[in-house]
């Protein structure tokens, strides 16, 4: 039983990312974009061994589903490089699981998407996505704390 719990704890970041990417619903989770929450959390806030390549792969898969030209993959690589070069901010010790940095990560990507094809409907949809990310970030990261108990 202990081995099963250990396996589940170690595989949870991979499983939740796969689940959120696979659970693609056009209004609530377009192209599995909510998988960016565990991708950000397990890559920067709570770095997990072996997750970086997996996160990059899923950023690429989100780009593929959205018909984007490597936007989220580029954003991930950019934030990964910034996080690797800086030593002033430790995201694992920030308040609220670094939700402010996550909103900058998502906000920059959504801002580029809004400017690339500006319509009022697109603007409203992207504002909805920002609010939805903000609302769901805390429960998904709290789920990790519950699993690791």
mmCIF file with all atom_site columns, C-alpha atoms in Angstrom:
data_model
loop_
_atom_site.group_PDB
_atom_site.id
_atom_site.type_symbol
_atom_site.label_atom_id
_atom_site.label_alt_id
_atom_site.label_comp_id
_atom_site.label_asym_id
_atom_site.label_entity_id
_atom_site.label_seq_id
_atom_site.pdbx_PDB_ins_code
_atom_site.Cartn_x
_atom_site.Cartn_y
_atom_site.Cartn_z
_atom_site.occupancy
_atom_site.B_iso_or_equiv
_atom_site.pdbx_formal_charge
_atom_site.auth_seq_id
_atom_site.auth_comp_id
_atom_site.auth_asym_id
_atom_site.auth_atom_id
_atom_site.pdbx_PDB_model_num
ATOM 1   C CA . UNK A 1 1   ? 0.000   0.000  0.000   1.00 0.00 ? 1   UNK A CA 1
ATOM 2   C CA . UNK A 1 2   ? 2.887   2.355  0.780   1.00 0.00 ? 2   UNK A CA 1
ATOM 3   C CA . UNK A 1 3   ? 4.377   1.780  -2.671  1.00 0.00 ? 3   UNK A CA 1
ATOM 4   C CA . UNK A 1 4   ? 1.040   2.642  -4.296  1.00 0.00 ? 4   UNK A CA 1
ATOM 5   C CA . UNK A 1 5   ? 0.805   5.922  -2.347  1.00 0.00 ? 5   UNK A CA 1
ATOM 6   C CA . UNK A 1 6   ? 4.381   6.798  -3.244  1.00 0.00 ? 6   UNK A CA 1
ATOM 7   C CA . UNK A 1 7   ? 3.756   6.022  -6.902  1.00 0.00 ? 7   UNK A CA 1
ATOM 8   C CA . UNK A 1 8   ? 0.618   8.192  -6.918  1.00 0.00 ? 8   UNK A CA 1
ATOM 9   C CA . UNK A 1 9   ? 2.408   11.091 -5.213  1.00 0.00 ? 9   UNK A CA 1
ATOM 10  C CA . UNK A 1 10  ? 5.272   10.924 -7.701  1.00 0.00 ? 10  UNK A CA 1
ATOM 11  C CA . UNK A 1 11  ? 3.064   10.559 -10.764 1.00 0.00 ? 11  UNK A CA 1
ATOM 12  C CA . UNK A 1 12  ? 0.400   13.106 -9.751  1.00 0.00 ? 12  UNK A CA 1
ATOM 13  C CA . UNK A 1 13  ? 1.980   16.091 -11.599 1.00 0.00 ? 13  UNK A CA 1
ATOM 14  C CA . UNK A 1 14  ? 2.158   14.066 -14.798 1.00 0.00 ? 14  UNK A CA 1
ATOM 15  C CA . UNK A 1 15  ? -1.356  12.680 -14.447 1.00 0.00 ? 15  UNK A CA 1
ATOM 16  C CA . UNK A 1 16  ? -3.052  16.001 -13.650 1.00 0.00 ? 16  UNK A CA 1
ATOM 17  C CA . UNK A 1 17  ? -1.350  17.651 -16.631 1.00 0.00 ? 17  UNK A CA 1
ATOM 18  C CA . UNK A 1 18  ? -2.447  14.848 -18.933 1.00 0.00 ? 18  UNK A CA 1
ATOM 19  C CA . UNK A 1 19  ? -5.981  14.935 -17.519 1.00 0.00 ? 19  UNK A CA 1
ATOM 20  C CA . UNK A 1 20  ? -6.393  18.713 -17.927 1.00 0.00 ? 20  UNK A CA 1
ATOM 21  C CA . UNK A 1 21  ? -4.984  18.615 -21.446 1.00 0.00 ? 21  UNK A CA 1
ATOM 22  C CA . UNK A 1 22  ? -7.218  15.705 -22.440 1.00 0.00 ? 22  UNK A CA 1
ATOM 23  C CA . UNK A 1 23  ? -10.318 17.320 -20.885 1.00 0.00 ? 23  UNK A CA 1
ATOM 24  C CA . UNK A 1 24  ? -10.754 19.809 -23.700 1.00 0.00 ? 24  UNK A CA 1
ATOM 25  C CA . UNK A 1 25  ? -14.103 21.629 -23.732 1.00 0.00 ? 25  UNK A CA 1
ATOM 26  C CA . UNK A 1 26  ? -14.469 24.624 -26.037 1.00 0.00 ? 26  UNK A CA 1
ATOM 27  C CA . UNK A 1 27  ? -15.773 27.142 -23.482 1.00 0.00 ? 27  UNK A CA 1
ATOM 28  C CA . UNK A 1 28  ? -14.338 25.852 -20.199 1.00 0.00 ? 28  UNK A CA 1
ATOM 29  C CA . UNK A 1 29  ? -10.993 24.467 -21.338 1.00 0.00 ? 29  UNK A CA 1
ATOM 30  C CA . UNK A 1 30  ? -10.281 25.340 -24.970 1.00 0.00 ? 30  UNK A CA 1
ATOM 31  C CA . UNK A 1 31  ? -7.631  23.041 -26.445 1.00 0.00 ? 31  UNK A CA 1
ATOM 32  C CA . UNK A 1 32  ? -6.696  21.833 -22.963 1.00 0.00 ? 32  UNK A CA 1
ATOM 33  C CA . UNK A 1 33  ? -5.179  25.197 -22.042 1.00 0.00 ? 33  UNK A CA 1
ATOM 34  C CA . UNK A 1 34  ? -5.870  24.647 -18.330 1.00 0.00 ? 34  UNK A CA 1
ATOM 35  C CA . UNK A 1 35  ? -2.955  22.210 -18.371 1.00 0.00 ? 35  UNK A CA 1
ATOM 36  C CA . UNK A 1 36  ? -0.778  25.327 -18.168 1.00 0.00 ? 36  UNK A CA 1
ATOM 37  C CA . UNK A 1 37  ? -1.622  25.533 -14.453 1.00 0.00 ? 37  UNK A CA 1
ATOM 38  C CA . UNK A 1 38  ? 0.190   22.319 -13.430 1.00 0.00 ? 38  UNK A CA 1
ATOM 39  C CA . UNK A 1 39  ? 2.832   22.981 -16.078 1.00 0.00 ? 39  UNK A CA 1
ATOM 40  C CA . UNK A 1 40  ? 3.684   26.296 -14.427 1.00 0.00 ? 40  UNK A CA 1
ATOM 41  C CA . UNK A 1 41  ? 3.284   25.036 -10.861 1.00 0.00 ? 41  UNK A CA 1
ATOM 42  C CA . UNK A 1 42  ? 5.405   21.897 -11.185 1.00 0.00 ? 42  UNK A CA 1
ATOM 43  C CA . UNK A 1 43  ? 8.050   23.590 -13.323 1.00 0.00 ? 43  UNK A CA 1
ATOM 44  C CA . UNK A 1 44  ? 8.630   26.793 -11.361 1.00 0.00 ? 44  UNK A CA 1
ATOM 45  C CA . UNK A 1 45  ? 6.908   26.814 -7.955  1.00 0.00 ? 45  UNK A CA 1
ATOM 46  C CA . UNK A 1 46  ? 7.419   23.186 -6.945  1.00 0.00 ? 46  UNK A CA 1
ATOM 47  C CA . UNK A 1 47  ? 10.044  21.852 -9.354  1.00 0.00 ? 47  UNK A CA 1
ATOM 48  C CA . UNK A 1 48  ? 9.501   18.167 -9.937  1.00 0.00 ? 48  UNK A CA 1
ATOM 49  C CA . UNK A 1 49  ? 12.229  15.860 -11.153 1.00 0.00 ? 49  UNK A CA 1
ATOM 50  C CA . UNK A 1 50  ? 11.820  15.002 -14.824 1.00 0.00 ? 50  UNK A CA 1
ATOM 51  C CA . UNK A 1 51  ? 8.866   17.337 -15.373 1.00 0.00 ? 51  UNK A CA 1
ATOM 52  C CA . UNK A 1 52  ? 10.507  20.058 -17.492 1.00 0.00 ? 52  UNK A CA 1
ATOM 53  C CA . UNK A 1 53  ? 10.668  18.051 -20.703 1.00 0.00 ? 53  UNK A CA 1
ATOM 54  C CA . UNK A 1 54  ? 7.142   16.773 -20.087 1.00 0.00 ? 54  UNK A CA 1
ATOM 55  C CA . UNK A 1 55  ? 5.947   20.353 -19.561 1.00 0.00 ? 55  UNK A CA 1
ATOM 56  C CA . UNK A 1 56  ? 7.578   21.517 -22.776 1.00 0.00 ? 56  UNK A CA 1
ATOM 57  C CA . UNK A 1 57  ? 5.949   18.637 -24.651 1.00 0.00 ? 57  UNK A CA 1
ATOM 58  C CA . UNK A 1 58  ? 2.520   19.611 -23.350 1.00 0.00 ? 58  UNK A CA 1
ATOM 59  C CA . UNK A 1 59  ? 3.096   23.278 -24.171 1.00 0.00 ? 59  UNK A CA 1
ATOM 60  C CA . UNK A 1 60  ? 3.838   22.110 -27.709 1.00 0.00 ? 60  UNK A CA 1
ATOM 61  C CA . UNK A 1 61  ? 0.666   19.966 -27.723 1.00 0.00 ? 61  UNK A CA 1
ATOM 62  C CA . UNK A 1 62  ? -1.419  22.927 -26.530 1.00 0.00 ? 62  UNK A CA 1
ATOM 63  C CA . UNK A 1 63  ? 0.088   25.018 -29.325 1.00 0.00 ? 63  UNK A CA 1
ATOM 64  C CA . UNK A 1 64  ? -0.739  22.258 -31.807 1.00 0.00 ? 64  UNK A CA 1
ATOM 65  C CA . UNK A 1 65  ? -4.369  22.036 -30.668 1.00 0.00 ? 65  UNK A CA 1
ATOM 66  C CA . UNK A 1 66  ? -4.767  25.825 -30.710 1.00 0.00 ? 66  UNK A CA 1
ATOM 67  C CA . UNK A 1 67  ? -3.110  26.182 -34.142 1.00 0.00 ? 67  UNK A CA 1
ATOM 68  C CA . UNK A 1 68  ? -0.556  28.554 -32.649 1.00 0.00 ? 68  UNK A CA 1
ATOM 69  C CA . UNK A 1 69  ? 2.994   28.998 -33.801 1.00 0.00 ? 69  UNK A CA 1
ATOM 70  C CA . UNK A 1 70  ? 4.756   27.805 -30.639 1.00 0.00 ? 70  UNK A CA 1
ATOM 71  C CA . UNK A 1 71  ? 3.414   30.625 -28.442 1.00 0.00 ? 71  UNK A CA 1
ATOM 72  C CA . UNK A 1 72  ? 3.053   28.666 -25.200 1.00 0.00 ? 72  UNK A CA 1
ATOM 73  C CA . UNK A 1 73  ? 6.237   26.708 -25.886 1.00 0.00 ? 73  UNK A CA 1
ATOM 74  C CA . UNK A 1 74  ? 8.113   29.989 -26.318 1.00 0.00 ? 74  UNK A CA 1
ATOM 75  C CA . UNK A 1 75  ? 6.518   31.450 -23.171 1.00 0.00 ? 75  UNK A CA 1
ATOM 76  C CA . UNK A 1 76  ? 7.514   28.354 -21.204 1.00 0.00 ? 76  UNK A CA 1
ATOM 77  C CA . UNK A 1 77  ? 11.095  28.501 -22.471 1.00 0.00 ? 77  UNK A CA 1
ATOM 78  C CA . UNK A 1 78  ? 11.262  32.239 -21.753 1.00 0.00 ? 78  UNK A CA 1
ATOM 79  C CA . UNK A 1 79  ? 10.062  31.853 -18.175 1.00 0.00 ? 79  UNK A CA 1
ATOM 80  C CA . UNK A 1 80  ? 12.262  28.784 -17.691 1.00 0.00 ? 80  UNK A CA 1
ATOM 81  C CA . UNK A 1 81  ? 15.305  30.794 -18.784 1.00 0.00 ? 81  UNK A CA 1
ATOM 82  C CA . UNK A 1 82  ? 14.345  33.791 -16.632 1.00 0.00 ? 82  UNK A CA 1
ATOM 83  C CA . UNK A 1 83  ? 13.786  31.538 -13.627 1.00 0.00 ? 83  UNK A CA 1
ATOM 84  C CA . UNK A 1 84  ? 17.114  29.796 -14.213 1.00 0.00 ? 84  UNK A CA 1
ATOM 85  C CA . UNK A 1 85  ? 19.158  32.984 -14.525 1.00 0.00 ? 85  UNK A CA 1
ATOM 86  C CA . UNK A 1 86  ? 17.681  34.954 -11.660 1.00 0.00 ? 86  UNK A CA 1
ATOM 87  C CA . UNK A 1 87  ? 18.499  34.305 -8.025  1.00 0.00 ? 87  UNK A CA 1
ATOM 88  C CA . UNK A 1 88  ? 16.489  37.089 -6.354  1.00 0.00 ? 88  UNK A CA 1
ATOM 89  C CA . UNK A 1 89  ? 12.990  35.581 -6.327  1.00 0.00 ? 89  UNK A CA 1
ATOM 90  C CA . UNK A 1 90  ? 12.411  32.085 -5.000  1.00 0.00 ? 90  UNK A CA 1
ATOM 91  C CA . UNK A 1 91  ? 9.020   31.069 -6.374  1.00 0.00 ? 91  UNK A CA 1
ATOM 92  C CA . UNK A 1 92  ? 8.731   28.136 -3.987  1.00 0.00 ? 92  UNK A CA 1
ATOM 93  C CA . UNK A 1 93  ? 8.614   30.568 -1.038  1.00 0.00 ? 93  UNK A CA 1
ATOM 94  C CA . UNK A 1 94  ? 6.159   33.120 -2.454  1.00 0.00 ? 94  UNK A CA 1
ATOM 95  C CA . UNK A 1 95  ? 2.653   33.741 -1.169  1.00 0.00 ? 95  UNK A CA 1
ATOM 96  C CA . UNK A 1 96  ? -0.361  31.982 -2.701  1.00 0.00 ? 96  UNK A CA 1
ATOM 97  C CA . UNK A 1 97  ? 1.815   29.551 -4.672  1.00 0.00 ? 97  UNK A CA 1
ATOM 98  C CA . UNK A 1 98  ? 3.134   32.360 -6.899  1.00 0.00 ? 98  UNK A CA 1
ATOM 99  C CA . UNK A 1 99  ? -0.253  33.164 -8.419  1.00 0.00 ? 99  UNK A CA 1
ATOM 100 C CA . UNK A 1 100 ? 0.958   36.669 -9.314  1.00 0.00 ? 100 UNK A CA 1
ATOM 101 C CA . UNK A 1 101 ? 3.845   35.310 -11.391 1.00 0.00 ? 101 UNK A CA 1
ATOM 102 C CA . UNK A 1 102 ? 1.507   32.764 -12.962 1.00 0.00 ? 102 UNK A CA 1
ATOM 103 C CA . UNK A 1 103 ? -0.888  35.530 -13.979 1.00 0.00 ? 103 UNK A CA 1
ATOM 104 C CA . UNK A 1 104 ? 2.023   37.383 -15.615 1.00 0.00 ? 104 UNK A CA 1
ATOM 105 C CA . UNK A 1 105 ? 2.920   34.167 -17.476 1.00 0.00 ? 105 UNK A CA 1
ATOM 106 C CA . UNK A 1 106 ? -0.650  33.635 -18.673 1.00 0.00 ? 106 UNK A CA 1
ATOM 107 C CA . UNK A 1 107 ? -1.318  37.344 -19.149 1.00 0.00 ? 107 UNK A CA 1
ATOM 108 C CA . UNK A 1 108 ? 1.584   37.846 -21.536 1.00 0.00 ? 108 UNK A CA 1
ATOM 109 C CA . UNK A 1 109 ? 0.515   34.905 -23.671 1.00 0.00 ? 109 UNK A CA 1
ATOM 110 C CA . UNK A 1 110 ? -3.132  35.937 -23.743 1.00 0.00 ? 110 UNK A CA 1
ATOM 111 C CA . UNK A 1 111 ? -2.153  39.550 -24.483 1.00 0.00 ? 111 UNK A CA 1
ATOM 112 C CA . UNK A 1 112 ? -0.203  38.378 -27.539 1.00 0.00 ? 112 UNK A CA 1
ATOM 113 C CA . UNK A 1 113 ? -3.192  36.262 -28.609 1.00 0.00 ? 113 UNK A CA 1
ATOM 114 C CA . UNK A 1 114 ? -5.533  39.219 -28.204 1.00 0.00 ? 114 UNK A CA 1
ATOM 115 C CA . UNK A 1 115 ? -3.338  41.543 -30.243 1.00 0.00 ? 115 UNK A CA 1
ATOM 116 C CA . UNK A 1 116 ? -2.710  38.993 -32.986 1.00 0.00 ? 116 UNK A CA 1
ATOM 117 C CA . UNK A 1 117 ? -6.387  38.840 -33.928 1.00 0.00 ? 117 UNK A CA 1
ATOM 118 C CA . UNK A 1 118 ? -8.241  41.665 -32.232 1.00 0.00 ? 118 UNK A CA 1
ATOM 119 C CA . UNK A 1 119 ? -12.020 41.494 -32.178 1.00 0.00 ? 119 UNK A CA 1
ATOM 120 C CA . UNK A 1 120 ? -14.338 42.391 -29.337 1.00 0.00 ? 120 UNK A CA 1
ATOM 121 C CA . UNK A 1 121 ? -15.477 38.802 -29.036 1.00 0.00 ? 121 UNK A CA 1
ATOM 122 C CA . UNK A 1 122 ? -11.853 37.647 -28.837 1.00 0.00 ? 122 UNK A CA 1
ATOM 123 C CA . UNK A 1 123 ? -11.128 40.264 -26.160 1.00 0.00 ? 123 UNK A CA 1
ATOM 124 C CA . UNK A 1 124 ? -14.103 39.154 -24.046 1.00 0.00 ? 124 UNK A CA 1
ATOM 125 C CA . UNK A 1 125 ? -13.130 35.496 -24.450 1.00 0.00 ? 125 UNK A CA 1
ATOM 126 C CA . UNK A 1 126 ? -9.552  36.198 -23.372 1.00 0.00 ? 126 UNK A CA 1
ATOM 127 C CA . UNK A 1 127 ? -10.709 38.191 -20.346 1.00 0.00 ? 127 UNK A CA 1
ATOM 128 C CA . UNK A 1 128 ? -12.886 35.202 -19.450 1.00 0.00 ? 128 UNK A CA 1
ATOM 129 C CA . UNK A 1 129 ? -9.854  32.902 -19.763 1.00 0.00 ? 129 UNK A CA 1
ATOM 130 C CA . UNK A 1 130 ? -7.787  35.150 -17.465 1.00 0.00 ? 130 UNK A CA 1
ATOM 131 C CA . UNK A 1 131 ? -10.529 35.110 -14.817 1.00 0.00 ? 131 UNK A CA 1
ATOM 132 C CA . UNK A 1 132 ? -10.961 31.351 -15.202 1.00 0.00 ? 132 UNK A CA 1
ATOM 133 C CA . UNK A 1 133 ? -7.210  30.757 -14.767 1.00 0.00 ? 133 UNK A CA 1
ATOM 134 C CA . UNK A 1 134 ? -7.182  32.995 -11.699 1.00 0.00 ? 134 UNK A CA 1
ATOM 135 C CA . UNK A 1 135 ? -10.122 31.128 -10.146 1.00 0.00 ? 135 UNK A CA 1
ATOM 136 C CA . UNK A 1 136 ? -8.803  27.619 -10.829 1.00 0.00 ? 136 UNK A CA 1
ATOM 137 C CA . UNK A 1 137 ? -5.138  28.129 -9.926  1.00 0.00 ? 137 UNK A CA 1
ATOM 138 C CA . UNK A 1 138 ? -5.645  27.935 -6.162  1.00 0.00 ? 138 UNK A CA 1
ATOM 139 C CA . UNK A 1 139 ? -7.842  24.782 -6.082  1.00 0.00 ? 139 UNK A CA 1
ATOM 140 C CA . UNK A 1 140 ? -5.515  22.887 -8.418  1.00 0.00 ? 140 UNK A CA 1
ATOM 141 C CA . UNK A 1 141 ? -2.440  23.788 -6.373  1.00 0.00 ? 141 UNK A CA 1
ATOM 142 C CA . UNK A 1 142 ? -4.321  22.988 -3.148  1.00 0.00 ? 142 UNK A CA 1
ATOM 143 C CA . UNK A 1 143 ? -5.092  19.570 -4.612  1.00 0.00 ? 143 UNK A CA 1
ATOM 144 C CA . UNK A 1 144 ? -1.350  18.959 -4.758  1.00 0.00 ? 144 UNK A CA 1
ATOM 145 C CA . UNK A 1 145 ? -1.015  19.716 -1.060  1.00 0.00 ? 145 UNK A CA 1
ATOM 146 C CA . UNK A 1 146 ? -3.858  17.336 -0.297  1.00 0.00 ? 146 UNK A CA 1
ATOM 147 C CA . UNK A 1 147 ? -2.270  14.546 -2.371  1.00 0.00 ? 147 UNK A CA 1
ATOM 148 C CA . UNK A 1 148 ? 1.099   14.993 -0.678  1.00 0.00 ? 148 UNK A CA 1
ATOM 149 C CA . UNK A 1 149 ? -0.327  14.635 2.851   1.00 0.00 ? 149 UNK A CA 1
#
